[in-house]
PDB file of C-alpha atoms and ligand atoms in Angstrom:
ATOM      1  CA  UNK A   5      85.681  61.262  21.893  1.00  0.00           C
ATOM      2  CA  UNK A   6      85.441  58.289  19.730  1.00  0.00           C
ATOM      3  CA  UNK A   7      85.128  55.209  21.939  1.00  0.00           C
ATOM      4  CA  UNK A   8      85.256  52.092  18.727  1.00  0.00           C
ATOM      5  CA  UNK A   9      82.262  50.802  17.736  1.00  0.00           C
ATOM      6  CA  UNK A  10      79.301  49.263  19.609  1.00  0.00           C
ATOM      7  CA  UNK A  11      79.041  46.121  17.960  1.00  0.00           C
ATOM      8  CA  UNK A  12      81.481  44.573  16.231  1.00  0.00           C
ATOM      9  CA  UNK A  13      82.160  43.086  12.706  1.00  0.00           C
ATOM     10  CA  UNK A  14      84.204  40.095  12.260  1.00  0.00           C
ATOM     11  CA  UNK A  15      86.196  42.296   9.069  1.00  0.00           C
ATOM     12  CA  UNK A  16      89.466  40.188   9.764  1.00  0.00           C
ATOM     13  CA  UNK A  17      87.592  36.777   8.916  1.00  0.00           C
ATOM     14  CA  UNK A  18      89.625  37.711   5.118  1.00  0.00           C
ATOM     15  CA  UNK A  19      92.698  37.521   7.035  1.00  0.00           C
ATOM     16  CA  UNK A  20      91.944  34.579   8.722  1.00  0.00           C
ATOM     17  CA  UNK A  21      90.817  32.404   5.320  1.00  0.00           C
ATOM     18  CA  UNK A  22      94.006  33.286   4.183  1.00  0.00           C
ATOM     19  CA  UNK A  23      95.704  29.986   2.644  1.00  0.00           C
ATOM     20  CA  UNK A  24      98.736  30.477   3.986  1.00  0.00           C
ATOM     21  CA  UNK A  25      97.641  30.570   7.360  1.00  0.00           C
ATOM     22  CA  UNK A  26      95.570  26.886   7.009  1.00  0.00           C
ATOM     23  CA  UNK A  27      97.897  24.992   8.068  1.00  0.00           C
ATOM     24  CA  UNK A  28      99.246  26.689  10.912  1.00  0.00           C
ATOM     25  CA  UNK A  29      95.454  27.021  11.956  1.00  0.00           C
ATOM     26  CA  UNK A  30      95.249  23.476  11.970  1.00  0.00           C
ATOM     27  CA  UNK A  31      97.930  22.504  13.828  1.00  0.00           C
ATOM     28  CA  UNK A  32      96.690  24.793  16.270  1.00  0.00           C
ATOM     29  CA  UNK A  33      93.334  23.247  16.457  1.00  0.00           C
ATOM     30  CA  UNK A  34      95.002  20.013  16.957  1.00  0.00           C
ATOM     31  CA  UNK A  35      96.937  20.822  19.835  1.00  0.00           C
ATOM     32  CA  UNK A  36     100.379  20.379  18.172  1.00  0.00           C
ATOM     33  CA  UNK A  37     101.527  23.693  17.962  1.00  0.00           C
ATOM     34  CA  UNK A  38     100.467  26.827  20.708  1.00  0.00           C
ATOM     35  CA  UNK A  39      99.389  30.032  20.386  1.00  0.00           C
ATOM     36  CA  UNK A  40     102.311  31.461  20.871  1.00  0.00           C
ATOM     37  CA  UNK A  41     103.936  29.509  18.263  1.00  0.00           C
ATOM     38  CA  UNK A  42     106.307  31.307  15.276  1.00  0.00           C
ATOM     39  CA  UNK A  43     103.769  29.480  13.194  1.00  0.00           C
ATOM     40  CA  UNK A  44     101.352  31.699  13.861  1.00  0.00           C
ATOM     41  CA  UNK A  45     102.845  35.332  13.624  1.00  0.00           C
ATOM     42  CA  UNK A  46     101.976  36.320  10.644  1.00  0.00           C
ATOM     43  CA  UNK A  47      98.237  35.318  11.348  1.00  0.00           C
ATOM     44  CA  UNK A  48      98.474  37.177  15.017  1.00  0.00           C
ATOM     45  CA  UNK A  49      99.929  40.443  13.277  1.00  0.00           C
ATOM     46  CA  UNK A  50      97.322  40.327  10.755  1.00  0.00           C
ATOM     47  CA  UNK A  51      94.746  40.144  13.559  1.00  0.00           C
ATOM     48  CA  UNK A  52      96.132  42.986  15.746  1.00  0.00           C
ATOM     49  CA  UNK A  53      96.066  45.193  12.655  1.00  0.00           C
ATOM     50  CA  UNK A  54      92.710  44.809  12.470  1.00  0.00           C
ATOM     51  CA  UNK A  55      91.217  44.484  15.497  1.00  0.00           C
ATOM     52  CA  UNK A  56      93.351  47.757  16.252  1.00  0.00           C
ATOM     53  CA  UNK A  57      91.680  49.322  13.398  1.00  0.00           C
ATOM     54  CA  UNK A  58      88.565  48.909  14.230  1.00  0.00           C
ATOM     55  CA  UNK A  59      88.633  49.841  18.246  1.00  0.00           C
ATOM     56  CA  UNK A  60      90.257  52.530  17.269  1.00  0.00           C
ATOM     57  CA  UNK A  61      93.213  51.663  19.088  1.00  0.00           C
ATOM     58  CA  UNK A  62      91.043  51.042  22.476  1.00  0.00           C
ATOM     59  CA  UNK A  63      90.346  47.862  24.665  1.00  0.00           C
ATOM     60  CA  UNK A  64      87.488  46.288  23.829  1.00  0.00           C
ATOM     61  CA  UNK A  65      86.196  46.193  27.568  1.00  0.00           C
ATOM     62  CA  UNK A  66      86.991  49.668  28.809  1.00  0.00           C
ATOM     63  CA  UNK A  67      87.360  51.511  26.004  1.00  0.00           C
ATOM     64  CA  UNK A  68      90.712  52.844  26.928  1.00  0.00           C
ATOM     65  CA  UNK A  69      93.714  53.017  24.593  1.00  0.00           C
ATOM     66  CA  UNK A  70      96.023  50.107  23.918  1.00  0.00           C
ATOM     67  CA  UNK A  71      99.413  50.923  23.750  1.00  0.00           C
ATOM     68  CA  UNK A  72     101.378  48.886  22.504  1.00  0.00           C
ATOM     69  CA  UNK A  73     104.072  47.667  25.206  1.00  0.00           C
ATOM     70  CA  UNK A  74     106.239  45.508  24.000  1.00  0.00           C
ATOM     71  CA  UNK A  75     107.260  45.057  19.931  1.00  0.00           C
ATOM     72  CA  UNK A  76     105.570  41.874  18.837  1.00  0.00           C
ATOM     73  CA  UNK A  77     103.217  41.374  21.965  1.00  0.00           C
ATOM     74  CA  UNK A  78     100.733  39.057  21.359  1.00  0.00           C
ATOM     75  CA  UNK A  79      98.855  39.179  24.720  1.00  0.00           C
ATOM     76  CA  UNK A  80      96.480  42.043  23.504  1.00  0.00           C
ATOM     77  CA  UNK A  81      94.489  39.545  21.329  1.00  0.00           C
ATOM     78  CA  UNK A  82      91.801  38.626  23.688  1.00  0.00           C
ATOM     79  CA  UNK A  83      89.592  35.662  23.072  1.00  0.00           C
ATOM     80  CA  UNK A  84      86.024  36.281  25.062  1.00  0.00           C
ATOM     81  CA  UNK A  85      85.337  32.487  24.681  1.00  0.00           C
ATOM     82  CA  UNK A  86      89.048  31.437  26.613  1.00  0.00           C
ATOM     83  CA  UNK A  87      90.817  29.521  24.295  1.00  0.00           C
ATOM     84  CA  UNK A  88      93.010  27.696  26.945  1.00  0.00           C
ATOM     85  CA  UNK A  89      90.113  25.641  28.046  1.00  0.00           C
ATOM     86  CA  UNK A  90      89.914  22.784  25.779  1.00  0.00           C
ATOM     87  CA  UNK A  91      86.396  22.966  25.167  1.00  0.00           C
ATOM     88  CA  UNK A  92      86.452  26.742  23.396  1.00  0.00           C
ATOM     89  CA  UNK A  93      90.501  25.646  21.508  1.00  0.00           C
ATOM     90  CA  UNK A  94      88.065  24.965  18.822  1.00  0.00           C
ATOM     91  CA  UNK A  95      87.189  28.610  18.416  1.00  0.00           C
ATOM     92  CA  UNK A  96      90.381  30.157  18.871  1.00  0.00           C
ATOM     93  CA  UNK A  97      90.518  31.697  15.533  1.00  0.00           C
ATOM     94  CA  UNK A  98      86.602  31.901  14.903  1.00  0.00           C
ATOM     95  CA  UNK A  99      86.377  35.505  13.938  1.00  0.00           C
ATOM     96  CA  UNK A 100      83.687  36.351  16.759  1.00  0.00           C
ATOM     97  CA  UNK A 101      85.502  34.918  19.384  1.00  0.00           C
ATOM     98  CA  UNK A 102      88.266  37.580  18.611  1.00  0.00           C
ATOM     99  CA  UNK A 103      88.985  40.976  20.041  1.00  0.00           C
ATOM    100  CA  UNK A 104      91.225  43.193  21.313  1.00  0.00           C
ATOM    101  CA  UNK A 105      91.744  43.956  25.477  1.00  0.00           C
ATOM    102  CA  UNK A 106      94.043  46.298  27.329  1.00  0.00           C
ATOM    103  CA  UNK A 107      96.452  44.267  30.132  1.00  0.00           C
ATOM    104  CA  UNK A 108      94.329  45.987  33.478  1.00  0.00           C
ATOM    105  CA  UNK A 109      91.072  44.428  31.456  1.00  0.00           C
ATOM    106  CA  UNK A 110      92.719  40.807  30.233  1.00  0.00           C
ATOM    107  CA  UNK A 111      94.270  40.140  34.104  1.00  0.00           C
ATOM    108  CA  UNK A 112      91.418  40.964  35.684  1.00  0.00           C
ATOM    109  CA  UNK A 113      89.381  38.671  33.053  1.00  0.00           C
ATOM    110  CA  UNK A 114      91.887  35.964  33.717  1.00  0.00           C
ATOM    111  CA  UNK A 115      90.011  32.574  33.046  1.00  0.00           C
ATOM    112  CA  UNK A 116      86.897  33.162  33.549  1.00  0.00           C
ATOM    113  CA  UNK A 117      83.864  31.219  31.736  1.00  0.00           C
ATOM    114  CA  UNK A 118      81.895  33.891  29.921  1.00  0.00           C
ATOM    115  CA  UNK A 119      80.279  31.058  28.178  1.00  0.00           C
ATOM    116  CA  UNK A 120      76.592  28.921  29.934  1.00  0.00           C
ATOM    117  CA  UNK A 121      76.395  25.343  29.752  1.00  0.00           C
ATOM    118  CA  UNK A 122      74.728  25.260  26.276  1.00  0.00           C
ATOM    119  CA  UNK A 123      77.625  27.663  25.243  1.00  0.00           C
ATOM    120  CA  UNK A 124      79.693  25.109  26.381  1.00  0.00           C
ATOM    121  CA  UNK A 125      78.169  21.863  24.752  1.00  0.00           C
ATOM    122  CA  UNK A 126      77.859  23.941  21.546  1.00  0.00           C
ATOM    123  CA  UNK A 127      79.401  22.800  18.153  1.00  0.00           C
ATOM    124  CA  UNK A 128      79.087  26.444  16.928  1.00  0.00           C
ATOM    125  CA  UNK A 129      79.722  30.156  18.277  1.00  0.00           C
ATOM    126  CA  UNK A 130      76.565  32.061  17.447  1.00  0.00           C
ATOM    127  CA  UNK A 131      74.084  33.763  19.809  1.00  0.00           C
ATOM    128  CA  UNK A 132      71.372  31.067  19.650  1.00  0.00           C
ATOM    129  CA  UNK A 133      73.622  28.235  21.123  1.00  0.00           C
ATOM    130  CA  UNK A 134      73.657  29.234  24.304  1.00  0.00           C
ATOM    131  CA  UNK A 135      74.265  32.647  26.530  1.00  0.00           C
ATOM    132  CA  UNK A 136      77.045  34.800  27.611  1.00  0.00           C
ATOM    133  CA  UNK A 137      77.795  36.377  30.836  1.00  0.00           C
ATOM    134  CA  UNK A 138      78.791  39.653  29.532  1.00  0.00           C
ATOM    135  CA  UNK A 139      78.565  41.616  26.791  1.00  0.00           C
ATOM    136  CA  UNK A 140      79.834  40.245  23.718  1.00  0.00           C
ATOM    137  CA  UNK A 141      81.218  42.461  21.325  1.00  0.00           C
ATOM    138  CA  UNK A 142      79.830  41.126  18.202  1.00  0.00           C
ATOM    139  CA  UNK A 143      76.070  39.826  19.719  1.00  0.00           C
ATOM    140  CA  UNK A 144      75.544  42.984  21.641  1.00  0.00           C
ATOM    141  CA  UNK A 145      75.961  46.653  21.415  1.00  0.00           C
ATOM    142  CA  UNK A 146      78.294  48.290  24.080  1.00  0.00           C
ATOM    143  CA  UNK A 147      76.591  51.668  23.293  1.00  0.00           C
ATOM    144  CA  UNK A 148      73.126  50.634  24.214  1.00  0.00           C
ATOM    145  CA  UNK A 149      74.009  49.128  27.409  1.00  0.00           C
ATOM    146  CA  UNK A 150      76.686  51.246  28.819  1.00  0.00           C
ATOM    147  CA  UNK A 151      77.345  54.807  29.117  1.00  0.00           C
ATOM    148  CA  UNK A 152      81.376  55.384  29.590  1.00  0.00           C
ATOM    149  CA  UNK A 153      81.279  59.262  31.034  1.00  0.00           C
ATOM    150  CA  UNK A 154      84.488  61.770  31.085  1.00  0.00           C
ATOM    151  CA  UNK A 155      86.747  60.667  34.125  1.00  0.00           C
ATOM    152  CA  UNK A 156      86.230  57.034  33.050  1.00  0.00           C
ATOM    153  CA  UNK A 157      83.053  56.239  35.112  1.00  0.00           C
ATOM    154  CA  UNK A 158      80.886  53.665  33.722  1.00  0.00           C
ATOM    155  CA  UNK A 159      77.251  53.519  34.013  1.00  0.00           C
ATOM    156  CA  UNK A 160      74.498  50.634  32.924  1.00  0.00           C
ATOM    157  CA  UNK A 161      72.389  52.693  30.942  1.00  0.00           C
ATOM    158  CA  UNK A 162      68.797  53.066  31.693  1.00  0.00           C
ATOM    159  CA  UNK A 163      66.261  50.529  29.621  1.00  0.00           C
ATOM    160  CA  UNK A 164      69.481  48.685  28.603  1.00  0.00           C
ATOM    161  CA  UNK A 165      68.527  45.690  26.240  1.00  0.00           C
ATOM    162  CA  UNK A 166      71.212  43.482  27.877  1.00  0.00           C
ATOM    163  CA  UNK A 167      71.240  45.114  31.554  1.00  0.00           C
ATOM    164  CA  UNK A 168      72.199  41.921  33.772  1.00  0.00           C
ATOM    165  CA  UNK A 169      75.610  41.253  30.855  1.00  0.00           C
ATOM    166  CA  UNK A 170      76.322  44.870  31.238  1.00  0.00           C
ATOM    167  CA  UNK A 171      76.055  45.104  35.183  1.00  0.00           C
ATOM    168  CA  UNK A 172      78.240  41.589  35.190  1.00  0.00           C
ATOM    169  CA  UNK A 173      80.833  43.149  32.783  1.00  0.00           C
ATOM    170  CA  UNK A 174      81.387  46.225  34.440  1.00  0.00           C
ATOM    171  CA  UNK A 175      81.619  44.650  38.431  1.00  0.00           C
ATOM    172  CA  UNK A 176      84.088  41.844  37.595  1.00  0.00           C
ATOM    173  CA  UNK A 177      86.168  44.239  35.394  1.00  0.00           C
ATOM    174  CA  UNK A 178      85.865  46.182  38.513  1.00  0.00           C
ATOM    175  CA  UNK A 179      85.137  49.119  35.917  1.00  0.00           C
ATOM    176  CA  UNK A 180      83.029  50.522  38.698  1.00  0.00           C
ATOM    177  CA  UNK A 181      85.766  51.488  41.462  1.00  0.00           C
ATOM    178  CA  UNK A 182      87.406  53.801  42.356  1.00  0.00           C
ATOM    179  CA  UNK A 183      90.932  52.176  42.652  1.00  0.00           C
ATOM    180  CA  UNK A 184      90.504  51.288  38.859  1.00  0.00           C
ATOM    181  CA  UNK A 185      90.206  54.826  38.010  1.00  0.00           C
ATOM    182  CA  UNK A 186      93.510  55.596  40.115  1.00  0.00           C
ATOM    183  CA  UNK A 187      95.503  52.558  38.199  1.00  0.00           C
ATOM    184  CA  UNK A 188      94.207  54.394  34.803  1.00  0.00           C
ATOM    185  CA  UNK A 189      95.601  58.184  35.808  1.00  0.00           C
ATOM    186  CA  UNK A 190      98.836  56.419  36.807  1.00  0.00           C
ATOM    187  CA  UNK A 191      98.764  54.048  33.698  1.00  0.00           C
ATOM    188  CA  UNK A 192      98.644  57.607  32.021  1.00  0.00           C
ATOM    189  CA  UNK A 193     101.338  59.343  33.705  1.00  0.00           C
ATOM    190  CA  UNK A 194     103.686  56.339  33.631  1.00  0.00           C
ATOM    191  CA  UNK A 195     103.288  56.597  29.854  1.00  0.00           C
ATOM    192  CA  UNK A 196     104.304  60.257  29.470  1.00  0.00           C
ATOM    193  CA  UNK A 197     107.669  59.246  31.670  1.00  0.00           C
ATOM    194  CA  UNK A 198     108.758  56.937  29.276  1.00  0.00           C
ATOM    195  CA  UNK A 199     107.800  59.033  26.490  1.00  0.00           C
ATOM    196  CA  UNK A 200     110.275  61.276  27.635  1.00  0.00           C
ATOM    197  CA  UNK A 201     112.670  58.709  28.224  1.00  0.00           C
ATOM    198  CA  UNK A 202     112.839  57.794  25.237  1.00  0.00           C
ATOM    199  CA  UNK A 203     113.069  61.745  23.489  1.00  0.00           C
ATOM    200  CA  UNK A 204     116.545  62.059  26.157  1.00  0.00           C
ATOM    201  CA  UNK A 205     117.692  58.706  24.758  1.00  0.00           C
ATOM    202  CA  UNK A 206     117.471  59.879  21.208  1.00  0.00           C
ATOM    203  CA  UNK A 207     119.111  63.025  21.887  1.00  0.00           C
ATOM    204  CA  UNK A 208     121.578  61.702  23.359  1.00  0.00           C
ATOM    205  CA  UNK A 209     122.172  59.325  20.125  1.00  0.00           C
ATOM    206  CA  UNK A 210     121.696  62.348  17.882  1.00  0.00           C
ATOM    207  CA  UNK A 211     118.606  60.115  16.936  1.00  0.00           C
ATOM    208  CA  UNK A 212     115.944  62.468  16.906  1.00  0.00           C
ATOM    209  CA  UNK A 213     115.360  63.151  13.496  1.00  0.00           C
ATOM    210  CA  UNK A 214     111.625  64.792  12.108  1.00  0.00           C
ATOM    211  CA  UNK A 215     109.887  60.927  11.818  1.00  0.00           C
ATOM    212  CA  UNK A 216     110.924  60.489  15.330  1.00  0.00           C
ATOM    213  CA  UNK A 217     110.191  63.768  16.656  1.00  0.00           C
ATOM    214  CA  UNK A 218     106.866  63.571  14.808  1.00  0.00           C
ATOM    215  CA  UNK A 219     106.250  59.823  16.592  1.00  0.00           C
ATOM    216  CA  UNK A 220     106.772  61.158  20.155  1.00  0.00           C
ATOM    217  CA  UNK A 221     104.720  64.250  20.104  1.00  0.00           C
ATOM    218  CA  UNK A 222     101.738  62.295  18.232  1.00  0.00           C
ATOM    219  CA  UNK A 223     102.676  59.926  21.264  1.00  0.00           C
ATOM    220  CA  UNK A 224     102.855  62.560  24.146  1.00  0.00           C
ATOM    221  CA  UNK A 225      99.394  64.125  22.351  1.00  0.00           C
ATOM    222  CA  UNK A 226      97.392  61.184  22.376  1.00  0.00           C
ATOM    223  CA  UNK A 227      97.888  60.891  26.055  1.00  0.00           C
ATOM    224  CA  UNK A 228      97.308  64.356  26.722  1.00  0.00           C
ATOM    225  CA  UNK A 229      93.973  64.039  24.875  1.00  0.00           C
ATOM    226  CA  UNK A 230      93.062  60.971  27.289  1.00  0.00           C
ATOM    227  CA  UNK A 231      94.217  62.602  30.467  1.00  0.00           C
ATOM    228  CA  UNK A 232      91.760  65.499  29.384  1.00  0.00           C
ATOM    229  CA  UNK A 233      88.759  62.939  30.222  1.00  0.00           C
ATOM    230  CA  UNK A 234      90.069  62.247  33.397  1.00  0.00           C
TER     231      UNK A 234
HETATM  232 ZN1  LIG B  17      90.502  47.523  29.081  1.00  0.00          ZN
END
């Protein structure tokens, strides 16, 4: 199964150098508008397009598909260097402080510091200003520090180059237990439910044409493929 990448590129830094988006970026930087802000859709959608792209549709973190939840979400953007802490604002669209995280994998990052002191006095976001305390996703390689095995169970691999990252990454994410794995088979089987929720709705609406039909079992299939690593 294709798991994304191990290290990532910053391919959306096009999008972000985009003129339109300058100002809006700016405004941002100087604390008058928020991230949330109408502002900045078109820059988030641009982002999520890519960043989806390129993880292959999976969280950056866990490697497990991203669905997306709600139409325009915006919370799957993730920002390893927080951006609500005033310090790292700065960085908010710096296109190596950007990925993409599943909600189990964002909450239970919540606001932590991955960043050292150094990191934190730091005028620039590049692996010689300071040091992280996990992984990062476009400093390190996710492959050559962790093995993800079928049923979700994640391993530091053996003679990994960044071993201490990796070990930190996986026991806050609490990638390690047990009850993780549980909330993943139920994330899973909640998503098939609703799946065919939404195939009764559109019969019932005399909705389903072949496009739709053709959505939902894609849908329903990409599940089914996941649930066969369980
Ligand atoms: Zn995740």
């Amino acid at each position: 199964m294709n798991l994304g990448p191990g290290r990532m590129l910053p391919t959306h830094r096009s999008a972000l150098n985009r003129r339109q988006y300058r100002k809006a970026i700016r405004l941002y930087r100087q604390g008058k508008i928020q991230w949330a802000d109408k502002q900045l859709a078109g820059i988030r959608t641009d982002l999520r397009k890519s960043l989806r792209a390129q993880q292959v549709e999976r969280c950056y973190f866990c490697r497990q598909l991203v669905y997306q939840e709600r139409r325009n979400a915006c919370e799957d953007i993730e920002h390893y260097l927080d951006k609500a802490k005033p310090r790292y604002r700065k960085w908010a669209f710096s296109p190596v402080n950007l990925t993409m995280a599943c909600h189990p994998c964002n909450m239970q990052k919540g606001s932590r510091d991955l960043g050292d002191a150094a990191m934190r006095a730091s005028k620039s976001l590049r692996t010689g200003s300071g040091s992280f305390k996990w992984l990062h996703p476009y400093f390190d390689d996710f492959h050559l520090n962790i093995e993800v095995h079928p049923g979700w169970i994640y391993a530091v691999k053996p003679n990994a180059p960044r071993a201490a990252e990796a070990t930190a990454m996986l026991r806050d994410l609490e990638l390690d237990q047990i009850k993780r794995i549980q909330k993943t088979a139920q994330r899973y089987h909640d998503l098939i439910a609703r799946a065919v929720v939404v195939m009764n709705k559109l019969i019932e609406r005399n909705e389903i044409d072949r496009p739709r039909m053709k959505w939902v079992t894609a849908f329903i299939a990409s599940i089914n493929e996941e649930l066969r690593w369980m």
